[in-house]
Coordinates of C-alpha atoms in Angstrom, one line a residue:
R1 CA -9.9 -0.1 -3.2
S2 CA -7.1 2.4 -2.9
A3 CA -5.9 4.9 -0.6
S4 CA -3.5 7.6 -0.9
A5 CA -1.2 9.6 0.9
Y6 CA 2.1 11.9 0.1
G7 CA 5.0 10.7 0.5
G8 CA 7.6 13.9 0.6
L9 CA 10.3 14.8 -2.0
Q10 CA 12.4 12.0 -1.0
E11 CA 15.1 9.7 -2.6
T12 CA 15.5 7.5 0.4
P13 CA 12.5 4.7 1.7
R14 CA 9.5 5.4 3.6
T15 CA 7.3 3.8 5.9
V16 CA 4.0 4.4 4.7
L17 CA 0.6 4.0 6.8
I18 CA -3.0 3.7 5.3
P19 CA -5.1 2.7 7.9
L20 CA -7.6 0.3 6.4
T21 CA -11.0 -0.4 7.9
S22 CA -13.8 -3.2 7.0
L23 CA -11.8 -6.3 6.8
V24 CA -13.7 -9.6 6.8
P25 CA -13.1 -11.8 9.5
S26 CA -9.7 -15.0 8.3
T27 CA -10.5 -13.2 4.4
E28 CA -7.2 -12.7 2.2
Y29 CA -6.2 -9.7 0.9
H30 CA -3.3 -9.0 -2.0
Y31 CA -2.4 -4.9 -2.0
R32 CA 1.0 -3.5 -3.4
L33 CA 1.9 -0.1 -3.4
A34 CA 2.6 2.3 -6.1
A35 CA 5.1 5.4 -6.1
K36 CA 4.2 8.2 -8.5
N37 CA 7.0 10.4 -9.8
Q38 CA 8.2 12.9 -13.3
T39 CA 9.4 9.0 -15.2
G40 CA 6.1 8.0 -14.5
V41 CA 4.2 5.1 -12.4
F42 CA 6.1 2.4 -10.6
F43 CA 4.8 -0.9 -8.6
G44 CA 6.0 -2.8 -6.1
A45 CA 5.6 -6.6 -5.8
D46 CA 2.2 -8.6 -4.7
A47 CA 2.1 -8.7 -1.7
V48 CA -0.7 -11.1 1.6
L49 CA -2.4 -10.0 4.3
R50 CA -4.7 -12.5 6.1
T51 CA -7.3 -11.0 8.9
S52 CA -7.4 -12.8 12.3
R53 CA -11.2 -14.8 12.7

């Protein structure tokens, strides 16, 4: 599933905080960020997180 958040009108790096719910223990999740502006949509690299037991 995807979540979205407004990042504002900035040209500097921003910290993005999105709450994660209903994660399954001992599971690997892949995610990446996307940013959209008047030029198009840009995707970050794939990242991984693994939940604890």
